[in-house]
Coordinates of C-alpha atoms in Angstrom, one line a residue:
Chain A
X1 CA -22.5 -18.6 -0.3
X2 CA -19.8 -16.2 -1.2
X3 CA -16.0 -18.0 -1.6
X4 CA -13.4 -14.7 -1.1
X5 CA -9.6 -15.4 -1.5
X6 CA -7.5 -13.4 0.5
X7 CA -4.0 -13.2 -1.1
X8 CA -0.8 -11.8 1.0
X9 CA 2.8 -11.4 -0.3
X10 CA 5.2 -12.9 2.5
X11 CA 7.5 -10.1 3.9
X12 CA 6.6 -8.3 0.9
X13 CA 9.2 -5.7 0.5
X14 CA 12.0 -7.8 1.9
X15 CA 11.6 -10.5 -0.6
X16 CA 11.3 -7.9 -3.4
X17 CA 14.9 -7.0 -2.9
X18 CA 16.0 -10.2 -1.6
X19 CA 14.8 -11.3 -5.4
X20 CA 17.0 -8.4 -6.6
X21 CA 19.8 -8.2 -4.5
X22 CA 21.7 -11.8 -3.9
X23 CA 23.5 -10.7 -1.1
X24 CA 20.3 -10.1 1.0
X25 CA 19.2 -13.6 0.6
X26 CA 19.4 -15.8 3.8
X27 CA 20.2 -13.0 5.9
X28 CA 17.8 -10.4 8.4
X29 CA 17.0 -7.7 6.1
X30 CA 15.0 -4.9 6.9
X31 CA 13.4 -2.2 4.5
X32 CA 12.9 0.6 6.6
X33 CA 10.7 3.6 6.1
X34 CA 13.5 6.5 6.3
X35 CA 15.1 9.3 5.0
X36 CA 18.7 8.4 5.8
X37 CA 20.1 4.5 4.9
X38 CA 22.6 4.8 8.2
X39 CA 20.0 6.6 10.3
X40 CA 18.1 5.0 13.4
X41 CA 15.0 7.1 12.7
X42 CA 12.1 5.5 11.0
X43 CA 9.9 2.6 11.7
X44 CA 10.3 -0.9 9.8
X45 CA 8.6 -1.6 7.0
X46 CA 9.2 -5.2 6.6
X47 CA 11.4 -7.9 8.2
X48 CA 12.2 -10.6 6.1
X49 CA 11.7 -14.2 7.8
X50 CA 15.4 -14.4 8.5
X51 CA 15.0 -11.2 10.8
X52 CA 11.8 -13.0 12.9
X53 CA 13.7 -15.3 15.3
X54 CA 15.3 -11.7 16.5
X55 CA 11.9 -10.4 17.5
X56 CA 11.9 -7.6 14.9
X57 CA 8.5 -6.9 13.3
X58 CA 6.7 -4.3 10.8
X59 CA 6.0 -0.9 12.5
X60 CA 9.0 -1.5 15.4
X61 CA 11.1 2.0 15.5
X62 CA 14.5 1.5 13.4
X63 CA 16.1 1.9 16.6
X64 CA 14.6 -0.9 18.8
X65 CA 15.5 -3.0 15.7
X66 CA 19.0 -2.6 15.4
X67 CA 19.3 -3.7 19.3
X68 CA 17.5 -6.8 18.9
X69 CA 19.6 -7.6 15.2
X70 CA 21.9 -5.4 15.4
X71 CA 23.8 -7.3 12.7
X72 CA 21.0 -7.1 10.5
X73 CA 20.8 -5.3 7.0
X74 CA 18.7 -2.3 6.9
X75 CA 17.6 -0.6 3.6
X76 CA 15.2 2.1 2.6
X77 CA 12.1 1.1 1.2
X78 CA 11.7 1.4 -2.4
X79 CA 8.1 2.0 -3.1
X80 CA 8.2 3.0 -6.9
X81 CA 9.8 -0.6 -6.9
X82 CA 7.3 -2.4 -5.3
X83 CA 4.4 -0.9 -6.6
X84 CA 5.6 -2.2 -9.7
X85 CA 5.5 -5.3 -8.3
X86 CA 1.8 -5.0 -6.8
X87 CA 0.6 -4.3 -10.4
X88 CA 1.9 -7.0 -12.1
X89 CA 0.7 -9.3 -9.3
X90 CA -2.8 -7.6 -9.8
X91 CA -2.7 -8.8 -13.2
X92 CA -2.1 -11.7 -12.7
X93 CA -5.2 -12.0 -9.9
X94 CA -6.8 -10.3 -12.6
X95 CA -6.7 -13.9 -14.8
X96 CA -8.4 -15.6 -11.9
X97 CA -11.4 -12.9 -11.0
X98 CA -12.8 -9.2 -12.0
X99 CA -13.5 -8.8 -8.9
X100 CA -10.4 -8.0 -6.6
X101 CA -10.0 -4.8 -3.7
X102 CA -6.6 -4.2 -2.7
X103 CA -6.6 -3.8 0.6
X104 CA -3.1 -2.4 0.6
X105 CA 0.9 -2.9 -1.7
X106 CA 1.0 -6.6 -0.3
X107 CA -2.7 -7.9 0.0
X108 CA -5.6 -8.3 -2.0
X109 CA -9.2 -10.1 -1.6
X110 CA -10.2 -11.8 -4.8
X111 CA -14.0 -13.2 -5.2
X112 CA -13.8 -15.9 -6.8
X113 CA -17.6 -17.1 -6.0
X114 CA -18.3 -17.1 -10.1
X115 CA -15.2 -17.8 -11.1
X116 CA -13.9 -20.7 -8.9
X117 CA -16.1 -23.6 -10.7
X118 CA -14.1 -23.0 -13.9
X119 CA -10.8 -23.6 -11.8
X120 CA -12.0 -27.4 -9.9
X121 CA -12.1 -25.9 -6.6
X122 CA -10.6 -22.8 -4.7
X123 CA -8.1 -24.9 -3.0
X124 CA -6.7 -25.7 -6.8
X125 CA -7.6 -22.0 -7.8
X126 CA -5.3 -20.9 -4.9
X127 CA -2.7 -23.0 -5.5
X128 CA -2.5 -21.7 -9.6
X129 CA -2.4 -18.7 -8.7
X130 CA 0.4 -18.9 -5.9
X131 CA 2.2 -20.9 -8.7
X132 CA 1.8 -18.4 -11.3
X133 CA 3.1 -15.4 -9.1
X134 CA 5.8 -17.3 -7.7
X135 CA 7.0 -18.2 -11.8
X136 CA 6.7 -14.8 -12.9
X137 CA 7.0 -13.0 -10.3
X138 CA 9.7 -14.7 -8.0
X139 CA 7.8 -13.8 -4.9
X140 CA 6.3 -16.5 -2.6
X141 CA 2.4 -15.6 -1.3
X142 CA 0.2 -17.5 1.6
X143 CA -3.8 -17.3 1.0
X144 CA -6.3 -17.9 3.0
X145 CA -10.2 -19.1 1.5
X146 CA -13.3 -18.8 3.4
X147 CA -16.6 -17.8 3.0
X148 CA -16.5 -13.5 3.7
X149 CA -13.1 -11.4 3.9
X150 CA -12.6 -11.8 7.4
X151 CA -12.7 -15.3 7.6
X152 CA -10.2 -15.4 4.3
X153 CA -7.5 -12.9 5.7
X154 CA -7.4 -15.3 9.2
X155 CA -7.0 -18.6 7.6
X156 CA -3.9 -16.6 5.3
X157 CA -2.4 -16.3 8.6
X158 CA -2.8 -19.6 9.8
X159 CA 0.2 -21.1 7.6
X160 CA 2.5 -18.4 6.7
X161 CA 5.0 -18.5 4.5
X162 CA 3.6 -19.7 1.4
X163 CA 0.9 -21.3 2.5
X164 CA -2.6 -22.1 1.5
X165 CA -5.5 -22.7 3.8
X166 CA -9.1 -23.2 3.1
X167 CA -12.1 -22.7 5.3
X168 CA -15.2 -24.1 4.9
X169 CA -18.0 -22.6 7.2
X170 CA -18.8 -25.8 9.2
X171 CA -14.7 -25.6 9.9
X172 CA -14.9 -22.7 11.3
X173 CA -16.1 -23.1 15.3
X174 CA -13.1 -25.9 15.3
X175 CA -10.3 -23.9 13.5
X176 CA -11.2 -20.6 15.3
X177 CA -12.7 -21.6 18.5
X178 CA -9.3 -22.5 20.5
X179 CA -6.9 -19.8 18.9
X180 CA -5.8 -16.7 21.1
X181 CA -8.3 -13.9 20.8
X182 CA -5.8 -11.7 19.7
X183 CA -5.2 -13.6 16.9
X184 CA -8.9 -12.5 15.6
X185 CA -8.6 -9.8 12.9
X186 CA -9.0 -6.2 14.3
X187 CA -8.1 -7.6 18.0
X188 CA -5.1 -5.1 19.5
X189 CA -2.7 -5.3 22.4
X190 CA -5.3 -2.8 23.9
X191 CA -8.3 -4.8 23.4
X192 CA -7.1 -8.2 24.5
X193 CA -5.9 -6.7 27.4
X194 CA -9.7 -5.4 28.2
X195 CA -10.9 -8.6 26.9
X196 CA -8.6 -10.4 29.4
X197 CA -10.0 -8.6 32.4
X198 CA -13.4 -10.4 31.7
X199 CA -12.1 -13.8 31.3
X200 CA -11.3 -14.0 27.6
X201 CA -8.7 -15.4 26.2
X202 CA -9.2 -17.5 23.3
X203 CA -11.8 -17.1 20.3
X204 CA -14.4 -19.5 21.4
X205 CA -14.3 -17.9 25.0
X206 CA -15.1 -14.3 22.9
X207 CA -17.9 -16.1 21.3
X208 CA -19.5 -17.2 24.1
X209 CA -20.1 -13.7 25.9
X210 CA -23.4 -12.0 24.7
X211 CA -23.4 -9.5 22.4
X212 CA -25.4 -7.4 24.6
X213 CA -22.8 -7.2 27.4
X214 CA -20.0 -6.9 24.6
X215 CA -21.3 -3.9 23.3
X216 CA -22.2 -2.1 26.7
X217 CA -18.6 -2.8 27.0
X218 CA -17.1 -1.8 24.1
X219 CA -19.4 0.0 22.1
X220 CA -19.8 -0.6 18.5
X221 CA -16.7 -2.3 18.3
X222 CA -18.4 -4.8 20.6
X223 CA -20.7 -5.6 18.1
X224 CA -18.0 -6.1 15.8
X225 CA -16.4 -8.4 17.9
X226 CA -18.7 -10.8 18.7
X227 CA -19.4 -11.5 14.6
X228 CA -15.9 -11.8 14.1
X229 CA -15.7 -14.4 16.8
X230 CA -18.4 -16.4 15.1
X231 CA -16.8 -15.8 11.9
X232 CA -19.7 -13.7 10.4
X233 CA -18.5 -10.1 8.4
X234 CA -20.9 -9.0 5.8
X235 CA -18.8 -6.7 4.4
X236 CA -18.5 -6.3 0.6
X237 CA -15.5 -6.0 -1.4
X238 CA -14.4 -3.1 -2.4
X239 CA -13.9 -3.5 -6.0
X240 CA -13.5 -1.4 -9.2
X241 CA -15.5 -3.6 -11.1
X242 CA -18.9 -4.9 -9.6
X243 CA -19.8 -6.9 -12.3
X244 CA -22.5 -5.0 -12.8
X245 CA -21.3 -1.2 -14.2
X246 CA -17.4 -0.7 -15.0
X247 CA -18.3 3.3 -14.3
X248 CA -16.0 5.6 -11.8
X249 CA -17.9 5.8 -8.6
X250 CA -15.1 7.4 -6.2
X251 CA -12.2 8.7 -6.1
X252 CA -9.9 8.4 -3.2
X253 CA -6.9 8.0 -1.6
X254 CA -5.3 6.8 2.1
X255 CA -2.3 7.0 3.9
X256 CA -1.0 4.0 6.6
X257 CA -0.1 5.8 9.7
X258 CA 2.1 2.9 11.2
X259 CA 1.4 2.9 14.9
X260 CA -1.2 5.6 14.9
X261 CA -1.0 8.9 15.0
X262 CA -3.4 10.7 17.5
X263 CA -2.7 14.7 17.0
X264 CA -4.8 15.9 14.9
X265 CA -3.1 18.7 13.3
X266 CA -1.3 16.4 11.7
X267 CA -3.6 14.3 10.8
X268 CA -5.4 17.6 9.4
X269 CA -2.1 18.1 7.5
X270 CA -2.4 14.2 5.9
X271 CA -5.7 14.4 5.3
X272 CA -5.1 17.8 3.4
X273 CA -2.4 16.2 1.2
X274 CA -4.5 13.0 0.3
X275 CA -7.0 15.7 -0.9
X276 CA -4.9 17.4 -3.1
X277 CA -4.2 13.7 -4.8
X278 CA -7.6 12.7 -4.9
X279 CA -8.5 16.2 -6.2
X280 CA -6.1 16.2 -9.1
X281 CA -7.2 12.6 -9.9
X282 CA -10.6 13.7 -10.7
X283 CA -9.6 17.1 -12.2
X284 CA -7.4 14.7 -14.7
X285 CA -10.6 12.3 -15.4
X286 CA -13.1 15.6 -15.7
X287 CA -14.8 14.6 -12.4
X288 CA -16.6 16.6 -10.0
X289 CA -18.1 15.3 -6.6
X290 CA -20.6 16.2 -4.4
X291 CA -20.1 13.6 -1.1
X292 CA -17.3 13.9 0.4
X293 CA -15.7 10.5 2.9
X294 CA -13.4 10.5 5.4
X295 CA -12.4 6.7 6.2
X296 CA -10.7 5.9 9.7
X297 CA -9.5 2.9 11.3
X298 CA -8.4 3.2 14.7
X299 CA -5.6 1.4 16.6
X300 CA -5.9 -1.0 14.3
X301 CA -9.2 -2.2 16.0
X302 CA -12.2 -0.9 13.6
X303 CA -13.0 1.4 10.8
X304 CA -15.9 4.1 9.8
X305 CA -16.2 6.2 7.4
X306 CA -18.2 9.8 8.2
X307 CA -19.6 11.7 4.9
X308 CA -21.3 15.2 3.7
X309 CA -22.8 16.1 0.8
X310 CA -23.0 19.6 -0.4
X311 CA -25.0 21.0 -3.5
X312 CA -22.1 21.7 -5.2
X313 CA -20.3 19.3 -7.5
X314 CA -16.8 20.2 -6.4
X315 CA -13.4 19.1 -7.8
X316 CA -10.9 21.4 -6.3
X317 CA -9.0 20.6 -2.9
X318 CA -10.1 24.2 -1.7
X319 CA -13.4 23.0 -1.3
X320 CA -13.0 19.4 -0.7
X321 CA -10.6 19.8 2.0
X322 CA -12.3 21.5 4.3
X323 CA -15.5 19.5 4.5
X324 CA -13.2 16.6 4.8
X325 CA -11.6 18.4 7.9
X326 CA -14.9 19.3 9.4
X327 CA -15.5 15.5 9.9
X328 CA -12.0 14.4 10.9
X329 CA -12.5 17.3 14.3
X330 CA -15.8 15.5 14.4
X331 CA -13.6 12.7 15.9
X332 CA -11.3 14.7 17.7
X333 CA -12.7 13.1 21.4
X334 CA -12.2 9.5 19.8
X335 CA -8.8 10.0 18.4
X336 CA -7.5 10.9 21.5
X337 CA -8.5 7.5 22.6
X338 CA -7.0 5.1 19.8
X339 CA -4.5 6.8 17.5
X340 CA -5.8 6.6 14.2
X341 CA -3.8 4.1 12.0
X342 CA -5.4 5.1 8.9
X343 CA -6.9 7.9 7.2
X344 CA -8.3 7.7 4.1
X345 CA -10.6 10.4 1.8
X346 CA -13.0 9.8 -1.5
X347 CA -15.0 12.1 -3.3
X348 CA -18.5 10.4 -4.3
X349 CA -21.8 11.3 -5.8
X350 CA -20.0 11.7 -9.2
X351 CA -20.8 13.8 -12.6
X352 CA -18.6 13.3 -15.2
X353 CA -17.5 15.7 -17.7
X354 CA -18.5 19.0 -16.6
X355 CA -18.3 21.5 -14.1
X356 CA -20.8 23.4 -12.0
X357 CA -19.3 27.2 -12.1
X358 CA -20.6 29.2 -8.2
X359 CA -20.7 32.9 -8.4
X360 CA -17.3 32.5 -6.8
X361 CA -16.3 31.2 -9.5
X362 CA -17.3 33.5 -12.3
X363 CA -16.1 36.7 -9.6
X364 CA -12.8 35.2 -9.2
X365 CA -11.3 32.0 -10.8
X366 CA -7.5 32.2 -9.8
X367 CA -8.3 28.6 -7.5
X368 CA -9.2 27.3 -10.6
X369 CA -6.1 28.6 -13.1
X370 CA -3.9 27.9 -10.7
X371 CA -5.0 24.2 -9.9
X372 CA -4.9 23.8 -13.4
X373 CA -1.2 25.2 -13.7
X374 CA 0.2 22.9 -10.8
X375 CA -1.9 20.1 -12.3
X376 CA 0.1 20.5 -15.4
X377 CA 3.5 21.3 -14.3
X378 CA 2.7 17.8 -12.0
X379 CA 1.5 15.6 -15.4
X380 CA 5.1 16.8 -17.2
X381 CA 7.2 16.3 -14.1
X382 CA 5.6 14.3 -11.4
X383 CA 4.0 14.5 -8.6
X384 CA 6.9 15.3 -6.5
X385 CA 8.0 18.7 -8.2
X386 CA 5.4 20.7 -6.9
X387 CA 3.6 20.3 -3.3
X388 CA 2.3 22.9 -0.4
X389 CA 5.0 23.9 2.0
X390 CA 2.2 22.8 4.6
X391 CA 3.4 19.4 3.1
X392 CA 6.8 19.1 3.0
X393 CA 7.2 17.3 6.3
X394 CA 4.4 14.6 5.9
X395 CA 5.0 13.3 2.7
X396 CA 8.3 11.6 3.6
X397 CA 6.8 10.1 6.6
X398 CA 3.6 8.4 5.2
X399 CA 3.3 6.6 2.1
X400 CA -0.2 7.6 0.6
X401 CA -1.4 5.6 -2.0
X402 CA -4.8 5.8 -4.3
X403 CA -7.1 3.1 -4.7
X404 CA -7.1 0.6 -6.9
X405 CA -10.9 0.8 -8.6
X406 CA -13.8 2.6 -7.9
X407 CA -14.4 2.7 -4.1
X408 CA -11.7 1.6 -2.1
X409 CA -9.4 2.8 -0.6
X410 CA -5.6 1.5 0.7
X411 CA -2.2 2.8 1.1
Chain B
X1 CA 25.1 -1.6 3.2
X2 CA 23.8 0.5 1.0
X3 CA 25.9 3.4 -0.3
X4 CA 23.9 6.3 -2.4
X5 CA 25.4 7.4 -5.4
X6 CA 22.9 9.0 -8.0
X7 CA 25.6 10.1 -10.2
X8 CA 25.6 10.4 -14.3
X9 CA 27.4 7.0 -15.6
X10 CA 28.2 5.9 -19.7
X11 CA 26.2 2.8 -20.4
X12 CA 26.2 0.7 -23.2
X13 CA 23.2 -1.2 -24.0
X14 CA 21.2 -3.4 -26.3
X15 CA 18.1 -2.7 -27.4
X16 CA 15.9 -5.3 -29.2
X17 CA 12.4 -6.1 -29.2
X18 CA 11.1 -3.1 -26.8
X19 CA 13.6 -3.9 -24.2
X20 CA 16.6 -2.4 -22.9
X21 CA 19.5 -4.5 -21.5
X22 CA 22.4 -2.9 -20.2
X23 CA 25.7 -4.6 -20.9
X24 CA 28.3 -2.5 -19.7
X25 CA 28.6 0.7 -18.0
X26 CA 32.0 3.3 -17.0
X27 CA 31.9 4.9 -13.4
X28 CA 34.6 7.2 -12.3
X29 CA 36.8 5.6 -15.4
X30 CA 36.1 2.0 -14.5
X31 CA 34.5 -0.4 -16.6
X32 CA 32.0 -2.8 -15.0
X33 CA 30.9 -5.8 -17.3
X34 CA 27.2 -6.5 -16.7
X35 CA 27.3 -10.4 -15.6
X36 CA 23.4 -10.5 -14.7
X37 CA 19.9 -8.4 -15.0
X38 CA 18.6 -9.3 -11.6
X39 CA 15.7 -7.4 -11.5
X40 CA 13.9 -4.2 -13.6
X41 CA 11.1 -2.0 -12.8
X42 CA 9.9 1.2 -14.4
X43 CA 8.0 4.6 -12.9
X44 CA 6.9 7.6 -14.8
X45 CA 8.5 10.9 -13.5
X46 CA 5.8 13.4 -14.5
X47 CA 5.3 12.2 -18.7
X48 CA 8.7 10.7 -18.6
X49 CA 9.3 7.1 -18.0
X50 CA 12.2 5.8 -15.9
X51 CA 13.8 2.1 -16.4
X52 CA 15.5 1.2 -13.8
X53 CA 17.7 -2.0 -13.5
X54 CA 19.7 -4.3 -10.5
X55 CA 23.2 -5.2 -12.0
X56 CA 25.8 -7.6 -11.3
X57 CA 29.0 -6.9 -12.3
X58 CA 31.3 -10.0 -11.5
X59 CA 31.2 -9.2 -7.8
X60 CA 28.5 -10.1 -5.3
X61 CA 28.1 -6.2 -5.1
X62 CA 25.1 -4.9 -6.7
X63 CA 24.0 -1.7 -8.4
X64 CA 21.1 -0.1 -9.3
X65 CA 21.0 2.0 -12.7
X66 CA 18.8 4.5 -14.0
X67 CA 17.7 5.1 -17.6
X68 CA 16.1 8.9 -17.5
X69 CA 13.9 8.8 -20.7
X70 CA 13.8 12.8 -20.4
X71 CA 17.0 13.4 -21.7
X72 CA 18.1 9.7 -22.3
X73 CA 21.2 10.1 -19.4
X74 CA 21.9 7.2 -17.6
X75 CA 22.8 7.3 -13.7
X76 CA 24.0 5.0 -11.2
X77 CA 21.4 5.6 -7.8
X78 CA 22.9 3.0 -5.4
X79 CA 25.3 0.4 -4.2
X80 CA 24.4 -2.8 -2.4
X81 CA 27.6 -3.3 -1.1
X82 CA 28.9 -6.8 0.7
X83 CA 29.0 -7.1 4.5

């Protein structure tokens, strides 16, 4: 039986400058994802706990904030800041397992399954390492244990802030059973409102409706649905070290779309800047792939991924991008019905260390030159100096972030 | 309230065993007295490393300082100002 942690900083960003600024302790601080500090455009961030009694959560517009709090404090995010702050905390997580996907800046699954029995028992492991980020760090966490990552990221929830709350699998029918159903991971305002119509309204009610007439309802997510009411998920973790081979298997990157975004010109647009990260990432490692993955998750509900493979090995964003952009209009029809609240690309199927030239290639290699001229101008400068034009109106509204290992994927 | 600034400032600062405290700095020909470090991060821009500190200076204000390891200026981002 597996034991996975699931570790999540408490209003993340608004505690990371809470710690650094005194004057926003005690008071309803908001770090706002915006280009202008005075400006009501944007979307929140994060709220700190002060700011919660007011009604103002993550992903509320800037604007619908300030008129329930309007004598709240609202900041611009600072994400070179907190990622700072994510690495040292993965270090630290990094003392208690190898094996740990970060699912995003603020949260983390750890397996502890091999490791746990040298800590007592995951309840103590939890609490050490709560303690230990709290000391170094000066952040306060809440984690969740159970026995698969779904089950983990819903107990975190159950006591939040700073709490720690371990699940057991013969716990789980009591703990679950009488809680709203859209308290169940993956559960939107949309799909409790569906579930509602056929007389659900609490976990144990979800559990109780066949599978079959779940997923005539609702597809695959139906399927879905009626695991996660039982507590049963059988996904793995993504990590960068599987215990068994330490080797690069993807590349990738994602960007969070905050409350979805269903056009999908724009979504084209993202999708094209994530490649050009993940391209440059293997360009830098001497990479070349020849699958390419698009990753989704829709209105928050569920997530699939949708892959080719070529012949090719390929490394460069001219040729990954568009394969990548045949699968996203793949989706178009489903998009249109949940707004996609992620979008994620990786590059798998890996050779290391050399490149496959195409008679393309050896006719003309300007793609090539001049990929390796921005990639340079980008390692002595950053990132930011150089971009598409095509880009210039994305990047300041979604943070894209790579992943931390091999095959995941978060923002 | 935050108030940006990103302006070139004079710091001095100690440094001793691989870290970098500033002490004092002069902005716009006043002297503020570093009281408290509250918090420090880094990020590389392109090969060059940026240190970048929370200050306070006496006051409950707070301000956020640069150090540009690609030409070793300092700079003052931002205020956190009171009320």
């Amino acid at each position: 039986m597996k034991t996975i942690l699931h570790l999540d900083m408490d209003a993340y960003f608004a505690s990371v400058e809470q710690r650094d600024q005194p004057i926003y302790r005690g008071r309803p601080l908001m770090v706002c994802h915006t280009d202008s500090v005075e400006g009501y455009n944007g979307v929140v961030a994060a709220a700190s706990y002060e700011a919660r009694p007011y009604g103002v959560r993550s992903g509320m517009s800037v604007l619908e904030a300030k008129r329930l709090c309007p004598k709240g404090i609202y900041v611009p995010g600072n994400y070179h800041k907190y990622l700072h702050n994510t690495k040292e905390i993965l270090k630290i997580c990094q003392e208690f397992t190898d094996e740990i996907e970060v699912y995003s800046i603020d949260e983390m699954w750890l397996d502890i399954t091999r490791t746990k029995q040298f800590f007592g028992d995951p309840g103590h492991l939890a609490h050490l390492l709560q303690e230990r980020i709290r000391q170094d760090i000066g952040l306060s966490s809440s984690i969740g244990v159970g026995p698969n990552k779904l089950v983990a990221k819903m107990a975190g929830e159950l006591h939040k802030p700073s709490g720690i709350t371990v699940i057991r699998s013969d716990d789980l029918p009591g703990i679950f059973a009488p809680l709203p159903v859209g308290d169940l991971f993956g559960v939107g305002r949309q799909t409790k409102k569906h579930l509602a119509l056929i007389g659900v309204a609490t976990i144990g009610d979800l559990a109780e409706v066949p599978g079959d007439y779940l997923k005539e309802k609702f597809g695959v997510v139906g399927l879905y649905l009626k695991d996660a009411a039982l507590g049963r998920n059988d996904s793995v973790l993504a990590s960068g070290r599987s215990g068994v081979s330490n080797l690069v298997k993807s590349f990738g990157h994602s960007a969070a779309l905050g409350g979805g975004e269903a056009d999908i010109d724009k979504l084209c647009q993202i999708l094209l800047g994530l490649c050009d990260g993940v391209t440059r990432r293997m360009r830098r490692d001497k990479y070349a792939g020849r699958t390419v993955v698009i990753r989704l998750r829709l209105a928050r509900l569920f997530g699939f991924t949708r892959s080719r493979t070529v012949m090719r090995a390929l490394e460069l964003t001219e040729h990954v991008y568009p394969l990548a952009r045949e699968l996203l209009l793949v989706e178009r029809e489903v998009l249109r019905k949940y707004p996609a609240t992620l979008v994620g690309i990786s590059v798998t199927n890996l050779a290391h260390g050399w490149r496959q030239l195409s008679m393309e290639d050896l006719n003309d290699d300007r793609q090539v030159r001049a990929a390796a001229v921005v990639d340079q101008i980008k390692d002595k400068y950053g990132s930011s100096i150089i971009t598409r034009a095509s880009l210039l109106s994305w990047k300041r509204r979604y943070h894209a972030a790579p992943v931390y290992g091999s095959s995941g994927v978060t923002g | 309230m935050i108030t940006e600034i990103t302006e070139p400032i004079i710091v001095a600062a100690v440094f001793s065993k691989g870290r970098i405290t500033p002490r004092q700095f002069m902005w716009r020909d006043r002297r503020y007295r570093v009281e408290e470090v509250l918090g420090q991060y880094h990020y590389h821009k392109g090969v060059y490393r940026q240190n970048c500190y929370s200050l306070r200076c006496g006051t409950p204000d707070i301000y956020e300082v640069t150090f540009d390891t690609e030409d070793m200026s300092w700079r003052l981002d931002r205020m956190h100002l009171e009320g």
